[in-house]
XYZ file of N, CA and C in Angstrom:
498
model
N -16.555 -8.619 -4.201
C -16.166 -9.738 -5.040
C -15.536 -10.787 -4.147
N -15.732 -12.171 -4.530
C -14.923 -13.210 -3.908
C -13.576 -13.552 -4.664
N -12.819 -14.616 -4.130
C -12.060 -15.161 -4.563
C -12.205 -16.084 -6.197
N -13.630 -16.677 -6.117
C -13.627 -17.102 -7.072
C -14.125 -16.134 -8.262
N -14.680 -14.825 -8.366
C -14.652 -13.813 -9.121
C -13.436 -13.046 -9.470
N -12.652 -12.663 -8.622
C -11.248 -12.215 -9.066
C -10.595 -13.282 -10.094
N -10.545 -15.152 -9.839
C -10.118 -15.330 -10.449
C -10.773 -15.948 -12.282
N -11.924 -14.928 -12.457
C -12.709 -15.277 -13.724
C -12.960 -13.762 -14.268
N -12.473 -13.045 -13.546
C -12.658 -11.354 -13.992
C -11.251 -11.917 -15.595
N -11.593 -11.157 -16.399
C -11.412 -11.041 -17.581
C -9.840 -10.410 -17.227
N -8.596 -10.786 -18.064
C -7.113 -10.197 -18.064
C -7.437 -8.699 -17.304
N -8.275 -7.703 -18.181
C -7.597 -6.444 -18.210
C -8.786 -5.865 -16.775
N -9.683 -6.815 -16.575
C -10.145 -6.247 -14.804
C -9.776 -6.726 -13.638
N -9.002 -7.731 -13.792
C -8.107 -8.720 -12.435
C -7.054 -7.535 -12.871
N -6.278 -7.137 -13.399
C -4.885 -6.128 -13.528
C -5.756 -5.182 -12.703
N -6.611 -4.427 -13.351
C -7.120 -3.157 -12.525
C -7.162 -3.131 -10.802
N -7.800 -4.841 -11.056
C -8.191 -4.922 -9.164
C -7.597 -5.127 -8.801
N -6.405 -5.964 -9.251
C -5.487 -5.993 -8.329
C -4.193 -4.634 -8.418
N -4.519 -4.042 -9.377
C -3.560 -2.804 -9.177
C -4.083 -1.716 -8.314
N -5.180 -2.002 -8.094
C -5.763 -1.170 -7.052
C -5.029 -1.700 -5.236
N -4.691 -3.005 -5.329
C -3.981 -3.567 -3.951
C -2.602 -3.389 -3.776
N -2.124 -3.156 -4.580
C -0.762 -2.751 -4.923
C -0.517 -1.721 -6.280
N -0.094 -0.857 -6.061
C 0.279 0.217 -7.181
C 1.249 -0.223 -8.297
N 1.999 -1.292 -7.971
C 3.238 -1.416 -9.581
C 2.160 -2.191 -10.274
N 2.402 -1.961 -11.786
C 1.553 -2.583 -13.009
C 2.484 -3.977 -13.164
N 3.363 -3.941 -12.459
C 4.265 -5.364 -12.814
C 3.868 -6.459 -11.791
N 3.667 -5.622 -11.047
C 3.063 -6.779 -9.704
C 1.354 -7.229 -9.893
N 0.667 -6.629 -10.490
C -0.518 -6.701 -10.921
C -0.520 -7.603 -12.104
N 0.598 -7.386 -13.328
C 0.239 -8.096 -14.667
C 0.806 -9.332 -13.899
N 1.810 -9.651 -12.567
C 2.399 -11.029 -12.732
C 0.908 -11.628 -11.778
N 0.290 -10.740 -10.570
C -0.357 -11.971 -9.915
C -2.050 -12.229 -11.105
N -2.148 -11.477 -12.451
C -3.075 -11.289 -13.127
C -2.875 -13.073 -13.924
N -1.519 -13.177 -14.199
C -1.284 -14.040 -14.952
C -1.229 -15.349 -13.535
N -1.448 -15.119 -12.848
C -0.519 -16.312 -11.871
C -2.068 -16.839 -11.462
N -3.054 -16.437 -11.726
C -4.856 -17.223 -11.491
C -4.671 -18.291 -11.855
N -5.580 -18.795 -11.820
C -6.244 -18.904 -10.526
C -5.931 -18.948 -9.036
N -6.516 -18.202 -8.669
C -5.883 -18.712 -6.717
C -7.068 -19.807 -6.218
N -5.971 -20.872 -5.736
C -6.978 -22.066 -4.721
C -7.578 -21.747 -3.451
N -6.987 -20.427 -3.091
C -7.766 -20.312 -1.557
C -7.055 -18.804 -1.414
N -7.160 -18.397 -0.435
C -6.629 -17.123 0.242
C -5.051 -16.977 0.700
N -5.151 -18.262 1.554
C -3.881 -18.161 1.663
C -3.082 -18.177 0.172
N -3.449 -18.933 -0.657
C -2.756 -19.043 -1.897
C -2.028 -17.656 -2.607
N -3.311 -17.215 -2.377
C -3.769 -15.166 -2.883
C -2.403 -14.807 -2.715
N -2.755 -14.822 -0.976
C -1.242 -13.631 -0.029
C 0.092 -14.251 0.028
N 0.142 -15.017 -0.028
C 1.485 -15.958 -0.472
C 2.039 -15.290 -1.757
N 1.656 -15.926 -2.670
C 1.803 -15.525 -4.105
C 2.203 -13.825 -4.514
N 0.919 -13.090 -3.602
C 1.516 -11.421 -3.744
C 2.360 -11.229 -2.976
N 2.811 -12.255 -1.753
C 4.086 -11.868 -1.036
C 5.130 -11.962 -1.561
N 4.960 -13.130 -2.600
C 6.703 -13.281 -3.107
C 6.383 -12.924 -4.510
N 5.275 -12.362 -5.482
C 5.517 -11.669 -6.552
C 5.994 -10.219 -5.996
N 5.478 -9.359 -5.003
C 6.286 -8.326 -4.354
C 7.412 -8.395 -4.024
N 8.218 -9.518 -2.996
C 9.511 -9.818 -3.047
C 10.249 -9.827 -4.104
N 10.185 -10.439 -5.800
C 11.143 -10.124 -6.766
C 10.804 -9.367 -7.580
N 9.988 -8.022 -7.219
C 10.246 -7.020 -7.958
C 11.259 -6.061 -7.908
N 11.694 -5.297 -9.123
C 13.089 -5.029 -9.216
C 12.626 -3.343 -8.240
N 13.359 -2.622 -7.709
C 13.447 -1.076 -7.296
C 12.515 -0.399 -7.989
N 12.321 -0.266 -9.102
C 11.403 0.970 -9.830
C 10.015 0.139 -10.119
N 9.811 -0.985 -9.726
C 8.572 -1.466 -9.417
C 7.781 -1.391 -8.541
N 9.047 -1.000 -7.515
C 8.533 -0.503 -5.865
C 8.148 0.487 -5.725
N 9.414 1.074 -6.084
C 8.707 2.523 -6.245
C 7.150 3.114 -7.092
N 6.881 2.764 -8.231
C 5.922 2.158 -8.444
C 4.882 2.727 -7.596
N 4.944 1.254 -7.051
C 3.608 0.979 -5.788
C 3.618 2.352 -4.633
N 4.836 2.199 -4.539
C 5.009 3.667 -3.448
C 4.398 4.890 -3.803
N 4.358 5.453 -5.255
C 4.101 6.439 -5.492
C 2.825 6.634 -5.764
N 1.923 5.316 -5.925
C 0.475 5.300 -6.191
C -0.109 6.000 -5.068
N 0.602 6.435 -3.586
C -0.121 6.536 -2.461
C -0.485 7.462 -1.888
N -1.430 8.251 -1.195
C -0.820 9.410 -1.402
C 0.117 9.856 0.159
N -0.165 11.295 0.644
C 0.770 11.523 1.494
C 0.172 11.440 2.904
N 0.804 10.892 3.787
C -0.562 10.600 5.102
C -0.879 12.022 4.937
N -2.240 12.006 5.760
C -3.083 13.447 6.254
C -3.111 13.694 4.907
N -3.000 14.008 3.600
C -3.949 14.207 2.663
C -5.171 14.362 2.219
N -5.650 15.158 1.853
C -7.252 15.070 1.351
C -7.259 13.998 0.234
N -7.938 12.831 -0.143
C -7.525 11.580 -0.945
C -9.279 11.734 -1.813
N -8.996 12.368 -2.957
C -10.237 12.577 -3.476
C -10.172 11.197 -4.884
N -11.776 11.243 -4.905
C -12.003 9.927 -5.721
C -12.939 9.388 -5.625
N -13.521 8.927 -6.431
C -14.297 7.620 -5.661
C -14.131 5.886 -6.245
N -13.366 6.186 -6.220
C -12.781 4.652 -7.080
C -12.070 3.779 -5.804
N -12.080 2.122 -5.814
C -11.903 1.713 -4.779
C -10.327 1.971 -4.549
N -9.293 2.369 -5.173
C -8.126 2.463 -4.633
C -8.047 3.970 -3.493
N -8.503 4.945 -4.408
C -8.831 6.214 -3.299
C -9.645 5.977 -2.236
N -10.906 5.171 -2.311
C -11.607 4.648 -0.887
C -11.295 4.031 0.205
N -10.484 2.935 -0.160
C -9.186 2.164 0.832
C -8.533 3.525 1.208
N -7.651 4.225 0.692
C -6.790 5.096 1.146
C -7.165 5.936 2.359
N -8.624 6.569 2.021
C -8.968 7.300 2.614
C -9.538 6.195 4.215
N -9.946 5.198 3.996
C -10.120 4.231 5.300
C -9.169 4.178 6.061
N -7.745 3.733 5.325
C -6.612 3.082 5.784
C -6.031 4.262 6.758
N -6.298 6.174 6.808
C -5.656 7.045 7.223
C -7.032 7.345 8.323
N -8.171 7.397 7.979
C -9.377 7.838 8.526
C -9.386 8.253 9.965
N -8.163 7.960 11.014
C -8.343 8.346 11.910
C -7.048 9.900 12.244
N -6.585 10.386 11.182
C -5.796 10.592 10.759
C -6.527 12.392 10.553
N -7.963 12.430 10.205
C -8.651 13.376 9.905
C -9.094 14.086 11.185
N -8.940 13.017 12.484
C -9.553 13.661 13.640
C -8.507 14.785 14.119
N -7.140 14.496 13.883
C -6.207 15.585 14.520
C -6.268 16.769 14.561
N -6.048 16.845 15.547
C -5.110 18.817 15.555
C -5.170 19.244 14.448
N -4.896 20.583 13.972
C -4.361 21.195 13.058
C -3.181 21.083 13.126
N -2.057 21.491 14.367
C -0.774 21.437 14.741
C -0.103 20.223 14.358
N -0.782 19.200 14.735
C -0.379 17.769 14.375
C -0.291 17.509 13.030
N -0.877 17.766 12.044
C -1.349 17.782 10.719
C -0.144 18.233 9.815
N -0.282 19.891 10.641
C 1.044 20.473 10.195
C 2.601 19.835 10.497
N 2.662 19.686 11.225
C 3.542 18.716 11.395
C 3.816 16.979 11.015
N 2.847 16.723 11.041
C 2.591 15.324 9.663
C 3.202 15.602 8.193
N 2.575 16.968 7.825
C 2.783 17.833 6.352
C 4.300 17.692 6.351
N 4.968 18.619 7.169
C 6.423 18.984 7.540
C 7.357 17.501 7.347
N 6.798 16.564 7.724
C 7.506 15.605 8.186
C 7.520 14.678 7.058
N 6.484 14.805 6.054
C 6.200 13.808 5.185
C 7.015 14.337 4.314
N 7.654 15.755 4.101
C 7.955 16.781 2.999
C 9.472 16.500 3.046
N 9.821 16.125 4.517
C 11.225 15.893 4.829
C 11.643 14.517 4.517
N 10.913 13.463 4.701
C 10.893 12.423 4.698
C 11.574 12.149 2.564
N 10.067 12.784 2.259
C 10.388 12.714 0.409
C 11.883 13.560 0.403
N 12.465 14.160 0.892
C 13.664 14.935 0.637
C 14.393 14.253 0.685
N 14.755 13.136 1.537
C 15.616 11.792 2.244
C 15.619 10.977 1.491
N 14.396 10.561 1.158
C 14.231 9.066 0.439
C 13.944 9.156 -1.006
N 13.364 10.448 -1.700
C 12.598 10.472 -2.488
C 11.329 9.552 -2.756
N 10.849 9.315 -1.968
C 9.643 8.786 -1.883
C 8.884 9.200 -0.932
N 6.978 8.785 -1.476
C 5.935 8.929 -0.249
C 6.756 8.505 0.941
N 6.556 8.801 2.247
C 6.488 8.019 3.754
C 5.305 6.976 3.614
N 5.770 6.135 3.903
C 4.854 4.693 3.493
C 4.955 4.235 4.808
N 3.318 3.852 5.411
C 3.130 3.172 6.610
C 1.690 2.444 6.684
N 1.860 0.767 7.292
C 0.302 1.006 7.201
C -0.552 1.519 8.128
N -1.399 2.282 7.635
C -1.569 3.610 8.551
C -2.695 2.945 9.371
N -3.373 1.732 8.770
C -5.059 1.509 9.503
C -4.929 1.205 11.301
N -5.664 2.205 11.760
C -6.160 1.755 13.245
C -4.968 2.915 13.702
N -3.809 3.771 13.269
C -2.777 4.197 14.053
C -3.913 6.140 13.857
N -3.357 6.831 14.521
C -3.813 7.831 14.941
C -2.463 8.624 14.026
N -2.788 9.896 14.273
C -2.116 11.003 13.691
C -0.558 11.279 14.405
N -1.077 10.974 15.316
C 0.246 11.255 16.521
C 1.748 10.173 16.009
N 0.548 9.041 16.103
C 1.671 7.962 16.173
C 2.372 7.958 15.002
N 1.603 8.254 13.783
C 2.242 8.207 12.234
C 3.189 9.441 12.143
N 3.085 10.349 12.980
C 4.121 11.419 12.864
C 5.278 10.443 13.684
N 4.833 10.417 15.146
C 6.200 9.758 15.981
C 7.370 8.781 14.569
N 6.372 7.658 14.378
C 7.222 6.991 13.428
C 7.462 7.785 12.034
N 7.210 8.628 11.674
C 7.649 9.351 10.637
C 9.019 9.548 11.120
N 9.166 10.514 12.115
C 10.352 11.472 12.596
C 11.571 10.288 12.731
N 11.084 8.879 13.623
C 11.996 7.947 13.964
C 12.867 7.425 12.754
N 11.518 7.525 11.537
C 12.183 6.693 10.142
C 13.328 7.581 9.306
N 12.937 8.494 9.798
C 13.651 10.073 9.051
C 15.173 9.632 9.056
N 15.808 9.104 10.199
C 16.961 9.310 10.707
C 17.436 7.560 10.068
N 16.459 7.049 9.487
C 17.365 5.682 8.979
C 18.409 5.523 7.328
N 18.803 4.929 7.748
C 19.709 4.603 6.256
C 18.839 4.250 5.184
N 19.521 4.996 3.903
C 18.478 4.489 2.653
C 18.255 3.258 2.656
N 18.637 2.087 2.993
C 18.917 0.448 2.644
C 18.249 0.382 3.384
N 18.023 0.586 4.894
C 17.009 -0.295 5.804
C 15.816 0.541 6.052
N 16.049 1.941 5.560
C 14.263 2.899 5.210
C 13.795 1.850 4.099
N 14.454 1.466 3.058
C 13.502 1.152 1.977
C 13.512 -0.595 2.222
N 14.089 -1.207 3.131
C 13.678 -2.470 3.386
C 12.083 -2.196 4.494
N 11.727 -1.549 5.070
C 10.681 -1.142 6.116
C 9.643 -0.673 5.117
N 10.187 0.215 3.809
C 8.895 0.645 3.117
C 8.455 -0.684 2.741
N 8.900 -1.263 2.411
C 8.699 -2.697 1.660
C 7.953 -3.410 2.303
N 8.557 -3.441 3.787
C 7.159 -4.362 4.449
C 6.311 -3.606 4.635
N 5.852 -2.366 4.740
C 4.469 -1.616 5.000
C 4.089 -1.665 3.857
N 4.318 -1.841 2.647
C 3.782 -2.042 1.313
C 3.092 -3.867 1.549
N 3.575 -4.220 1.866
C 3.384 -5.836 1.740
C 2.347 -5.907 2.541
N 2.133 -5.022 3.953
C 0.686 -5.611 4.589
C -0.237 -4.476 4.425
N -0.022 -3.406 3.639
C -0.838 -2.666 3.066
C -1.663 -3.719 2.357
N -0.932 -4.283 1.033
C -1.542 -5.146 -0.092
C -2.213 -6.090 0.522
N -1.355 -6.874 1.466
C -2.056 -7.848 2.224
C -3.886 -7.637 2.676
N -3.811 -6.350 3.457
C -4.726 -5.713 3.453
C -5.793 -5.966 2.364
N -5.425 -4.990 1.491
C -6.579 -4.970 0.214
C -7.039 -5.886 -0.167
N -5.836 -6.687 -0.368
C -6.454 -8.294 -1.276
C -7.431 -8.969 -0.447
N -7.417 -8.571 1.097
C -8.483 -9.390 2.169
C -9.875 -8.433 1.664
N -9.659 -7.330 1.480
C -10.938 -5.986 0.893
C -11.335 -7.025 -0.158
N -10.485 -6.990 -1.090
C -10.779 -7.125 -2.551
C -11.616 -8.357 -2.722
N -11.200 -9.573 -1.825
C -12.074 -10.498 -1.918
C -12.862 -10.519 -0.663
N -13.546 -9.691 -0.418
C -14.362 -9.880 0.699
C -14.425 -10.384 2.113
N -12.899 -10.382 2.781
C -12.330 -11.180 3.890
C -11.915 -9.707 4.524
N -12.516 -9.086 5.271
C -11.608 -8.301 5.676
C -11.693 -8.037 7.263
């Protein structure tokens, strides 16, 4: 789809597609209502700062739509297809590594109560553990200011998928 199809898709399939780029239904119904977009940049702007004033449990939200790195991400719908792209190099690892991805992601939700959120595209297995372990040890306030931006160029991401820019 282009830009100018997202913004003529009907209320309740612009929500879908774009809830597929971001997981909160609040961030989806506001950039659903906020169409037309004049250009691209317009797009990522707009989901940058409708993401910026969403309240905590909107975030979370989006966070929880995701699943856990190294996951098996079954589906075939475009939000599970991205997912499974965005980790894809993620499948080549070790077993050891994996297990320890598992371990780390398990510790991580113990800390934060949330997924470990990263954008994972182009990083390897190794590296998403390294920064797992590093994030482990941060304060709730500046872990969940960092989830926030890996949420933001996650979406960023998609919305370039979603309209055919990628």
């Amino acid at each position: 789809m282009d830009l100018d199809r997202l913004n003529r898709l009907d209320p309740d399939e612009a929500h879908a597609a774009l809830r597929d780029c971001c997981g909160s239904g609040a961030w989806a119904t506001e950039m659903t209502l906020r169409r037309p977009f004049a250009s691209l940049a317009e797009l990522l702007d707009t989901a940058r700062s409708t993401w910026r004033s969403l309240d905590p449990a909107d975030r979370e939200a989006a966070y929880a739509a995701h699943p856990r790195i190294g996951e098996s991400v079954p589906g075939d719908d475009r939000h599970h297809a991205w997912s499974r792209a965005e980790q894809g190099a993620v499948g080549e690892a070790p077993a050891g590594v994996l297990e320890r991805l598992d371990a780390c992601n398990r510790e991580y939700e113990a800390n934060f109560g949330r997924v470990y959120l990263i954008f994972a595209t182009g990083k390897s297995a190794e590296e998403l553990l390294a920064r797992c372990r590093d994030r482990i040890a941060n304060d709730p306030e500046v872990e969940a200011a960092i989830a926030a931006a890996e949420q933001e160029k996650i979406t960023d991401l998609r919305l370039r998928r979603l309209v055919g820019i990628d």
